[in-house]
């Protein structure tokens, strides 16, 4: 049923029930129109016009027109006549300086009715003087007032407000311009200064609708242009740019309108949970995630176009507003380019079209000159035109290939050139494979960015390794990277490491082939091409080995060293690995991962220098740890006899898998422990291997690991590593390496409370009671098939089980309880969380010792799948 114009409703029809029904008719009409591909601009303006009528009708109903100097004004987005289904309806009720009691009662009844209709109304009641005074001190209020639009009431009073707002004394245009630039910078920083977040905000992300609004606000304040059309008529936008901005706005409006149809509460975030429904409403369909991928690529392409136009136009506004149209003197660089202020300019109007390889020349000059901070607007326009008219990729031009390699060799290219090349679409114009990953989605909680943005951030992180100030955060890379002779090989590997994502198949192997061909095509030697290709193919090797293998097992180190082969490859690989982890999302690199990578790097370096044919003698390591710990304990006042008497209770594996510092700490407290039959819980005061160590001494029992895991999970503490051991006389000597919810070591002021909580769960109980926390919101939109793989070991005495599942609260406790119920002994656990996925390694033996036979493996596999499914569902 079609809705009725509110102006046609009688006073008797102005009830909450009737008005709610009319609003429902409007919403259904708009949804149907949207599905029939009615232009979204028509729907946005239609909705605004409807509320103009509704508010005017209610204004008359409450008899506001009988009051002089009282006006109803739309502000903000509503002032622009732009209303999406869940947009706020922002209104200003303009009154005289001393409103009467009857006026205040009318306003209260008016606004209460709107709230009763479940409308999101933002309202203010102000006098003309209050509007001006508040607007002068509050940028947001000033901006909203600038977009004010008369709805009904005293027209003359509304006209006075408009004259006051547009006077020079209200907000000088230069101050307004600078305030809006600062505001945009702060907003962009909240989104990591990128358009390519995987769950972007349609309105506020860089390149979003707010960037278009910013252009309109500045143009309106300084030039009096009230629309994009007037900006183009004033010469600030070309006709093509005007059409492009309008096209981008229309697409973003369609995405936002579709999102608002799906939501019940106002939001502009395009989350994983809503992307499929929005894509379907917009007609992006395909198997699996193909529809979402297609929509998001178009979405990111639109954001990039808006961001590019925003950057270019703001530079034009800067020249007109701040410099009042006066240009700085041009300084000639060469026959093709000049510098004007901090911007580089092409000296010929069609330079890039005539000689496309000069595009690379411009970025070499940017890398060379520290005073150049950007590209001048006319040159940006020329670049945009040339980029779109290219009939081949730049890498097919021999002169361009030579210049690209020179860029990879330039010491300032990572800092100055590559990010600008990506932002201006030059990398896509240069390399066909790169153009395919622009806006390529990654459907997981592990990555925060699209494939191209992640790769650019990887390059930026590599650049930080040359700065000694980052040594504490990246000690190995800051030492290794400056010594790498051919840094360009690492840069090329970084560009190609994820370039095959989205094609199907193993992206590492496909990317390695592309990287090798690129190197040969660009004149690199075969050994150099082989190194780059190996880095791309193996870029996950070090991360996987460090986080999902027992790197304190000599066999693991030997196998890893065999794949690396020499120290040169190890140095390249560690830099690529650390940059890759750091660029995945802002919170992924932490002290624990730094410790793991450092331990693996150092152990592999020692193995390579010693020679892989000379494996270390484990008995030597045990004797070394015992000797160092014994000396420290004697220095603390314990006798050699006391130390040896304690250590006779421990198995050799204990001394192999702990450092001498850990052994000293455990022994010192155990020797002071008065009753050896009572449990002892210790928490390290200082970070150990990047985390906090929890040491538990207790009578050994099957459910100990599961009980501890359940309690730590309840406290939002994550186990990253565990050594589960028993003494010869039946006591558990378990070590858990943990981090808090922020991936930091446990604060010292929290440690005693945590010890008390662990004592309180009765560690010697025979069953584990798993109380789970509510899963995070994002997990609801992901499914991970529970699976496990049993890996062979060199000795065959133990079973290694790789376990993959959805990382839901209570998972580790459930796994531990399953081991206990089936009589499977756990000796060590390596816990890895990759976004929504848990990818863990467990070292197991049967209840009688030795590896699990096939029947036991099958039984364990079936039980784990059933128990984890019950936990998730």
GROMACS .gro file of N, CA and C in nm, residues 246-360:
model
  345
  246UNK      N    1   2.960   1.258  -0.853
  246UNK     CA    2   2.818   1.228  -0.845
  246UNK      C    3   2.795   1.077  -0.855
  247UNK      N    4   2.867   1.012  -0.945
  247UNK     CA    5   2.857   0.867  -0.963
  247UNK      C    6   2.903   0.794  -0.836
  248UNK      N    7   3.013   0.842  -0.778
  248UNK     CA    8   3.064   0.780  -0.655
  248UNK      C    9   2.965   0.797  -0.541
  249UNK      N   10   2.909   0.919  -0.528
  249UNK     CA   11   2.812   0.944  -0.423
  249UNK      C   12   2.690   0.855  -0.439
  250UNK      N   13   2.644   0.838  -0.562
  250UNK     CA   14   2.527   0.754  -0.589
  250UNK      C   15   2.553   0.610  -0.547
  251UNK      N   16   2.672   0.558  -0.578
  251UNK     CA   17   2.703   0.419  -0.541
  251UNK      C   18   2.711   0.405  -0.389
  252UNK      N   19   2.780   0.499  -0.323
  252UNK     CA   20   2.791   0.492  -0.177
  252UNK      C   21   2.654   0.506  -0.112
  253UNK      N   22   2.568   0.589  -0.170
  253UNK     CA   23   2.432   0.601  -0.118
  253UNK      C   24   2.357   0.469  -0.133
  254UNK      N   25   2.376   0.400  -0.245
  254UNK     CA   26   2.307   0.272  -0.264
  254UNK      C   27   2.354   0.169  -0.160
  255UNK      N   28   2.482   0.165  -0.137
  255UNK     CA   29   2.534   0.072  -0.036
  255UNK      C   30   2.477   0.107   0.101
  256UNK      N   31   2.478   0.235   0.134
  256UNK     CA   32   2.428   0.277   0.266
  256UNK      C   33   2.279   0.251   0.280
  257UNK      N   34   2.203   0.278   0.174
  257UNK     CA   35   2.059   0.255   0.178
  257UNK      C   36   2.030   0.107   0.199
  258UNK      N   37   2.103   0.022   0.124
  258UNK     CA   38   2.084  -0.123   0.139
  258UNK      C   39   2.121  -0.170   0.280
  259UNK      N   40   2.228  -0.114   0.335
  259UNK     CA   41   2.268  -0.151   0.471
  259UNK      C   42   2.161  -0.111   0.572
  260UNK      N   43   2.107   0.010   0.557
  260UNK     CA   44   2.006   0.057   0.651
  260UNK      C   45   1.878  -0.026   0.642
  261UNK      N   46   1.850  -0.081   0.526
  261UNK     CA   47   1.734  -0.169   0.514
  261UNK      C   48   1.755  -0.295   0.600
  262UNK      N   49   1.878  -0.342   0.606
  262UNK     CA   50   1.910  -0.466   0.680
  262UNK      C   51   1.916  -0.444   0.831
  263UNK      N   52   1.953  -0.323   0.873
  263UNK     CA   53   1.978  -0.299   1.015
  263UNK      C   54   1.851  -0.256   1.089
  264UNK      N   55   1.855  -0.274   1.221
  264UNK     CA   56   1.747  -0.225   1.306
  264UNK      C   57   1.790  -0.099   1.380
  265UNK      N   58   1.922  -0.084   1.398
  265UNK     CA   59   1.975   0.034   1.464
  265UNK      C   60   2.074   0.103   1.372
  266UNK      N   61   2.083   0.235   1.388
  266UNK     CA   62   2.169   0.315   1.301
  266UNK      C   63   2.315   0.269   1.309
  267UNK      N   64   2.374   0.246   1.195
  267UNK     CA   65   2.516   0.213   1.184
  267UNK      C   66   2.556   0.231   1.038
  268UNK      N   67   2.682   0.263   1.015
  268UNK     CA   68   2.732   0.277   0.877
  268UNK      C   69   2.847   0.185   0.849
  269UNK      N   70   2.875   0.091   0.942
  269UNK     CA   71   2.985  -0.003   0.923
  269UNK      C   72   2.938  -0.120   0.836
  270UNK      N   73   3.015  -0.147   0.734
  270UNK     CA   74   2.985  -0.258   0.645
  270UNK      C   75   3.056  -0.381   0.700
  271UNK      N   76   2.995  -0.444   0.800
  271UNK     CA   77   3.059  -0.554   0.871
  271UNK      C   78   3.048  -0.685   0.791
  272UNK      N   79   3.132  -0.783   0.831
  272UNK     CA   80   3.127  -0.914   0.766
  272UNK      C   81   2.985  -0.972   0.770
  273UNK      N   82   2.917  -0.949   0.882
  273UNK     CA   83   2.784  -1.008   0.898
  273UNK      C   84   2.681  -0.952   0.803
  274UNK      N   85   2.699  -0.828   0.757
  274UNK     CA   86   2.599  -0.766   0.671
  274UNK      C   87   2.643  -0.757   0.524
  275UNK      N   88   2.768  -0.782   0.497
  275UNK     CA   89   2.815  -0.771   0.358
  275UNK      C   90   2.738  -0.863   0.261
  276UNK      N   91   2.711  -0.990   0.298
  276UNK     CA   92   2.638  -1.076   0.202
  276UNK      C   93   2.499  -1.025   0.168
  277UNK      N   94   2.423  -0.978   0.269
  277UNK     CA   95   2.288  -0.930   0.242
  277UNK      C   96   2.289  -0.802   0.160
  278UNK      N   97   2.383  -0.713   0.190
  278UNK     CA   98   2.393  -0.588   0.113
  278UNK      C   99   2.430  -0.619  -0.031
  279UNK      N  100   2.526  -0.710  -0.050
  279UNK     CA  101   2.568  -0.748  -0.185
  279UNK      C  102   2.450  -0.803  -0.265
  280UNK      N  103   2.371  -0.886  -0.200
  280UNK     CA  104   2.255  -0.946  -0.269
  280UNK      C  105   2.154  -0.838  -0.308
  281UNK      N  106   2.130  -0.745  -0.217
  281UNK     CA  107   2.034  -0.637  -0.249
  281UNK      C  108   2.082  -0.550  -0.364
  282UNK      N  109   2.214  -0.537  -0.378
  282UNK     CA  110   2.270  -0.455  -0.485
  282UNK      C  111   2.290  -0.532  -0.614
  283UNK      N  112   2.257  -0.661  -0.612
  283UNK     CA  113   2.266  -0.741  -0.734
  283UNK      C  114   2.402  -0.803  -0.759
  284UNK      N  115   2.488  -0.806  -0.657
  284UNK     CA  116   2.618  -0.873  -0.670
  284UNK      C  117   2.601  -1.016  -0.622
  285UNK      N  118   2.597  -1.108  -0.714
  285UNK     CA  119   2.572  -1.248  -0.678
  285UNK      C  120   2.685  -1.336  -0.730
  286UNK      N  121   2.694  -1.455  -0.676
  286UNK     CA  122   2.798  -1.549  -0.717
  286UNK      C  123   2.812  -1.657  -0.610
  287UNK      N  124   2.879  -1.764  -0.645
  287UNK     CA  125   2.897  -1.874  -0.551
  287UNK      C  126   2.987  -1.831  -0.435
  288UNK      N  127   2.957  -1.885  -0.315
  288UNK     CA  128   3.039  -1.856  -0.198
  288UNK      C  129   3.046  -1.707  -0.171
  289UNK      N  130   3.166  -1.655  -0.165
  289UNK     CA  131   3.187  -1.513  -0.136
  289UNK      C  132   3.205  -1.428  -0.262
  290UNK      N  133   3.180  -1.485  -0.379
  290UNK     CA  134   3.210  -1.411  -0.502
  290UNK      C  135   3.128  -1.283  -0.512
  291UNK      N  136   3.000  -1.288  -0.471
  291UNK     CA  137   2.918  -1.168  -0.479
  291UNK      C  138   2.972  -1.057  -0.390
  292UNK      N  139   3.010  -1.095  -0.267
  292UNK     CA  140   3.066  -0.996  -0.174
  292UNK      C  141   3.198  -0.942  -0.228
  293UNK      N  142   3.281  -1.028  -0.282
  293UNK     CA  143   3.410  -0.984  -0.339
  293UNK      C  144   3.388  -0.881  -0.448
  294UNK      N  145   3.292  -0.906  -0.537
  294UNK     CA  146   3.266  -0.813  -0.646
  294UNK      C  147   3.214  -0.680  -0.593
  295UNK      N  148   3.123  -0.686  -0.497
  295UNK     CA  149   3.071  -0.561  -0.440
  295UNK      C  150   3.181  -0.482  -0.370
  296UNK      N  151   3.263  -0.551  -0.289
  296UNK     CA  152   3.364  -0.480  -0.212
  296UNK      C  153   3.473  -0.421  -0.302
  297UNK      N  154   3.507  -0.490  -0.411
  297UNK     CA  155   3.604  -0.432  -0.504
  297UNK      C  156   3.550  -0.302  -0.563
  298UNK      N  157   3.422  -0.302  -0.599
  298UNK     CA  158   3.361  -0.180  -0.651
  298UNK      C  159   3.354  -0.073  -0.542
  299UNK      N  160   3.327  -0.116  -0.420
  299UNK     CA  161   3.319  -0.023  -0.307
  299UNK      C  162   3.455   0.042  -0.283
  300UNK      N  163   3.562  -0.038  -0.277
  300UNK     CA  164   3.696   0.018  -0.253
  300UNK      C  165   3.741   0.105  -0.370
  301UNK      N  166   3.705   0.064  -0.490
  301UNK     CA  167   3.739   0.145  -0.607
  301UNK      C  168   3.673   0.282  -0.595
  302UNK      N  169   3.550   0.284  -0.548
  302UNK     CA  170   3.478   0.411  -0.530
  302UNK      C  171   3.543   0.496  -0.422
  303UNK      N  172   3.578   0.434  -0.309
  303UNK     CA  173   3.645   0.509  -0.202
  303UNK      C  174   3.776   0.569  -0.252
  304UNK      N  175   3.851   0.491  -0.330
  304UNK     CA  176   3.979   0.542  -0.379
  304UNK      C  177   3.958   0.661  -0.471
  305UNK      N  178   3.858   0.655  -0.557
  305UNK     CA  179   3.830   0.766  -0.648
  305UNK      C  180   3.791   0.892  -0.570
  306UNK      N  181   3.706   0.875  -0.467
  306UNK     CA  182   3.667   0.990  -0.385
  306UNK      C  183   3.788   1.046  -0.312
  307UNK      N  184   3.871   0.957  -0.254
  307UNK     CA  185   3.988   1.003  -0.179
  307UNK      C  186   4.084   1.080  -0.271
  308UNK      N  187   4.099   1.032  -0.393
  308UNK     CA  188   4.188   1.098  -0.489
  308UNK      C  189   4.135   1.237  -0.524
  309UNK      N  190   4.005   1.247  -0.551
  309UNK     CA  191   3.945   1.376  -0.585
  309UNK      C  192   3.947   1.469  -0.463
  310UNK      N  193   3.923   1.414  -0.346
  310UNK     CA  194   3.927   1.494  -0.223
  310UNK      C  195   4.065   1.556  -0.202
  311UNK      N  196   4.168   1.473  -0.220
  311UNK     CA  197   4.306   1.522  -0.203
  311UNK      C  198   4.339   1.631  -0.303
  312UNK      N  199   4.299   1.611  -0.428
  312UNK     CA  200   4.331   1.706  -0.533
  312UNK      C  201   4.256   1.839  -0.512
  313UNK      N  202   4.128   1.830  -0.480
  313UNK     CA  203   4.048   1.951  -0.465
  313UNK      C  204   4.086   2.030  -0.341
  314UNK      N  205   4.124   1.962  -0.235
  314UNK     CA  206   4.166   2.033  -0.115
  314UNK      C  207   4.294   2.113  -0.141
  315UNK      N  208   4.380   2.060  -0.227
  315UNK     CA  209   4.500   2.137  -0.264
  315UNK      C  210   4.462   2.263  -0.343
  316UNK      N  211   4.360   2.249  -0.428
  316UNK     CA  212   4.311   2.365  -0.503
  316UNK      C  213   4.251   2.467  -0.407
  317UNK      N  214   4.172   2.419  -0.310
  317UNK     CA  215   4.112   2.508  -0.211
  317UNK      C  216   4.220   2.576  -0.127
  318UNK      N  217   4.324   2.501  -0.094
  318UNK     CA  218   4.434   2.556  -0.015
  318UNK      C  219   4.496   2.676  -0.086
  319UNK      N  220   4.516   2.660  -0.215
  319UNK     CA  221   4.576   2.769  -0.294
  319UNK      C  222   4.484   2.890  -0.298
  320UNK      N  223   4.352   2.863  -0.311
  320UNK     CA  224   4.257   2.973  -0.324
  320UNK      C  225   4.228   3.041  -0.190
  321UNK      N  226   4.222   2.962  -0.082
  321UNK     CA  227   4.180   3.017   0.048
  321UNK      C  228   4.299   3.066   0.129
  322UNK      N  229   4.397   2.980   0.147
  322UNK     CA  230   4.511   3.014   0.232
  322UNK      C  231   4.607   3.108   0.160
  323UNK      N  232   4.637   3.077   0.031
  323UNK     CA  233   4.733   3.159  -0.043
  323UNK      C  234   4.666   3.264  -0.131
  324UNK      N  235   4.530   3.268  -0.123
  324UNK     CA  236   4.452   3.370  -0.194
  324UNK      C  237   4.486   3.376  -0.343
  325UNK      N  238   4.506   3.259  -0.400
  325UNK     CA  239   4.528   3.249  -0.544
  325UNK      C  240   4.668   3.278  -0.591
  326UNK      N  241   4.756   3.315  -0.499
  326UNK     CA  242   4.893   3.346  -0.539
  326UNK      C  243   4.978   3.218  -0.540
  327UNK      N  244   5.040   3.189  -0.651
  327UNK     CA  245   5.123   3.070  -0.664
  327UNK      C  246   5.268   3.100  -0.627
  328UNK      N  247   5.331   3.002  -0.564
  328UNK     CA  248   5.474   3.017  -0.537
  328UNK      C  249   5.552   3.004  -0.667
  329UNK      N  250   5.672   3.057  -0.666
  329UNK     CA  251   5.756   3.052  -0.785
  329UNK      C  252   5.799   2.909  -0.812
  330UNK      N  253   5.793   2.869  -0.939
  330UNK     CA  254   5.832   2.734  -0.977
  330UNK      C  255   5.984   2.721  -0.983
  331UNK      N  256   6.035   2.611  -0.930
  331UNK     CA  257   6.178   2.580  -0.937
  331UNK      C  258   6.195   2.463  -1.033
  332UNK      N  259   6.264   2.486  -1.142
  332UNK     CA  260   6.278   2.384  -1.246
  332UNK      C  261   6.372   2.273  -1.198
  333UNK      N  262   6.325   2.149  -1.213
  333UNK     CA  263   6.407   2.032  -1.175
  333UNK      C  264   6.478   1.978  -1.299
  334UNK      N  265   6.403   1.957  -1.405
  334UNK     CA  266   6.460   1.916  -1.533
  334UNK      C  267   6.363   1.959  -1.642
  335UNK      N  268   6.384   1.912  -1.763
  335UNK     CA  269   6.300   1.960  -1.872
  335UNK      C  270   6.155   1.913  -1.861
  336UNK      N  271   6.129   1.811  -1.779
  336UNK     CA  272   5.993   1.757  -1.768
  336UNK      C  273   5.920   1.800  -1.641
  337UNK      N  274   5.993   1.831  -1.534
  337UNK     CA  275   5.928   1.856  -1.405
  337UNK      C  276   5.983   1.981  -1.336
  338UNK      N  277   5.900   2.037  -1.252
  338UNK     CA  278   5.939   2.148  -1.168
  338UNK      C  279   5.872   2.133  -1.031
  339UNK      N  280   5.926   2.203  -0.933
  339UNK     CA  281   5.868   2.201  -0.798
  339UNK      C  282   5.812   2.338  -0.767
  340UNK      N  283   5.687   2.339  -0.719
  340UNK     CA  284   5.624   2.463  -0.678
  340UNK      C  285   5.583   2.446  -0.532
  341UNK      N  286   5.658   2.513  -0.444
  341UNK     CA  287   5.636   2.490  -0.301
  341UNK      C  288   5.677   2.348  -0.266
  342UNK      N  289   5.583   2.271  -0.210
  342UNK     CA  290   5.611   2.132  -0.171
  342UNK      C  291   5.547   2.031  -0.267
  343UNK      N  292   5.504   2.080  -0.384
  343UNK     CA  293   5.437   1.993  -0.480
  343UNK      C  294   5.517   1.986  -0.610
  344UNK      N  295   5.516   1.867  -0.671
  344UNK     CA  296   5.585   1.849  -0.798
  344UNK      C  297   5.484   1.868  -0.911
  345UNK      N  298   5.531   1.929  -1.021
  345UNK     CA  299   5.445   1.958  -1.135
  345UNK      C  300   5.511   1.908  -1.264
  346UNK      N  301   5.428   1.859  -1.356
  346UNK     CA  302   5.475   1.832  -1.491
  346UNK      C  303   5.479   1.964  -1.567
  347UNK      N  304   5.584   1.984  -1.645
  347UNK     CA  305   5.600   2.112  -1.716
  347UNK      C  306   5.530   2.113  -1.851
  348UNK      N  307   5.481   1.995  -1.894
  348UNK     CA  308   5.413   1.987  -2.024
  348UNK      C  309   5.274   1.928  -2.001
  349UNK      N  310   5.173   1.980  -2.070
  349UNK     CA  311   5.034   1.942  -2.040
  349UNK      C  312   4.999   1.797  -2.074
  350UNK      N  313   5.070   1.734  -2.166
  350UNK     CA  314   5.037   1.595  -2.203
  350UNK      C  315   5.160   1.506  -2.191
  351UNK      N  316   5.244   1.536  -2.093
  351UNK     CA  317   5.370   1.462  -2.077
  351UNK      C  318   5.347   1.313  -2.059
  352UNK      N  319   5.257   1.275  -1.970
  352UNK     CA  320   5.239   1.134  -1.936
  352UNK      C  321   5.175   1.056  -2.050
  353UNK      N  322   5.093   1.121  -2.129
  353UNK     CA  323   5.033   1.051  -2.244
  353UNK      C  324   5.136   1.033  -2.355
  354UNK      N  325   5.220   1.133  -2.374
  354UNK     CA  326   5.322   1.123  -2.481
  354UNK      C  327   5.430   1.023  -2.443
  355UNK      N  328   5.473   1.024  -2.317
  355UNK     CA  329   5.581   0.935  -2.272
  355UNK      C  330   5.543   0.877  -2.136
  356UNK      N  331   5.467   0.769  -2.134
  356UNK     CA  332   5.415   0.714  -2.008
  356UNK      C  333   5.524   0.678  -1.907
  357UNK      N  334   5.645   0.645  -1.954
  357UNK     CA  335   5.751   0.607  -1.859
  357UNK      C  336   5.792   0.724  -1.770
  358UNK      N  337   5.759   0.848  -1.811
  358UNK     CA  338   5.794   0.964  -1.727
  358UNK      C  339   5.713   0.964  -1.596
  359UNK      N  340   5.606   0.885  -1.590
  359UNK     CA  341   5.533   0.871  -1.463
  359UNK      C  342   5.628   0.817  -1.356
  360UNK      N  343   5.714   0.721  -1.394
  360UNK     CA  344   5.812   0.666  -1.300
  360UNK      C  345   5.919   0.769  -1.266
   0.00000   0.00000   0.00000
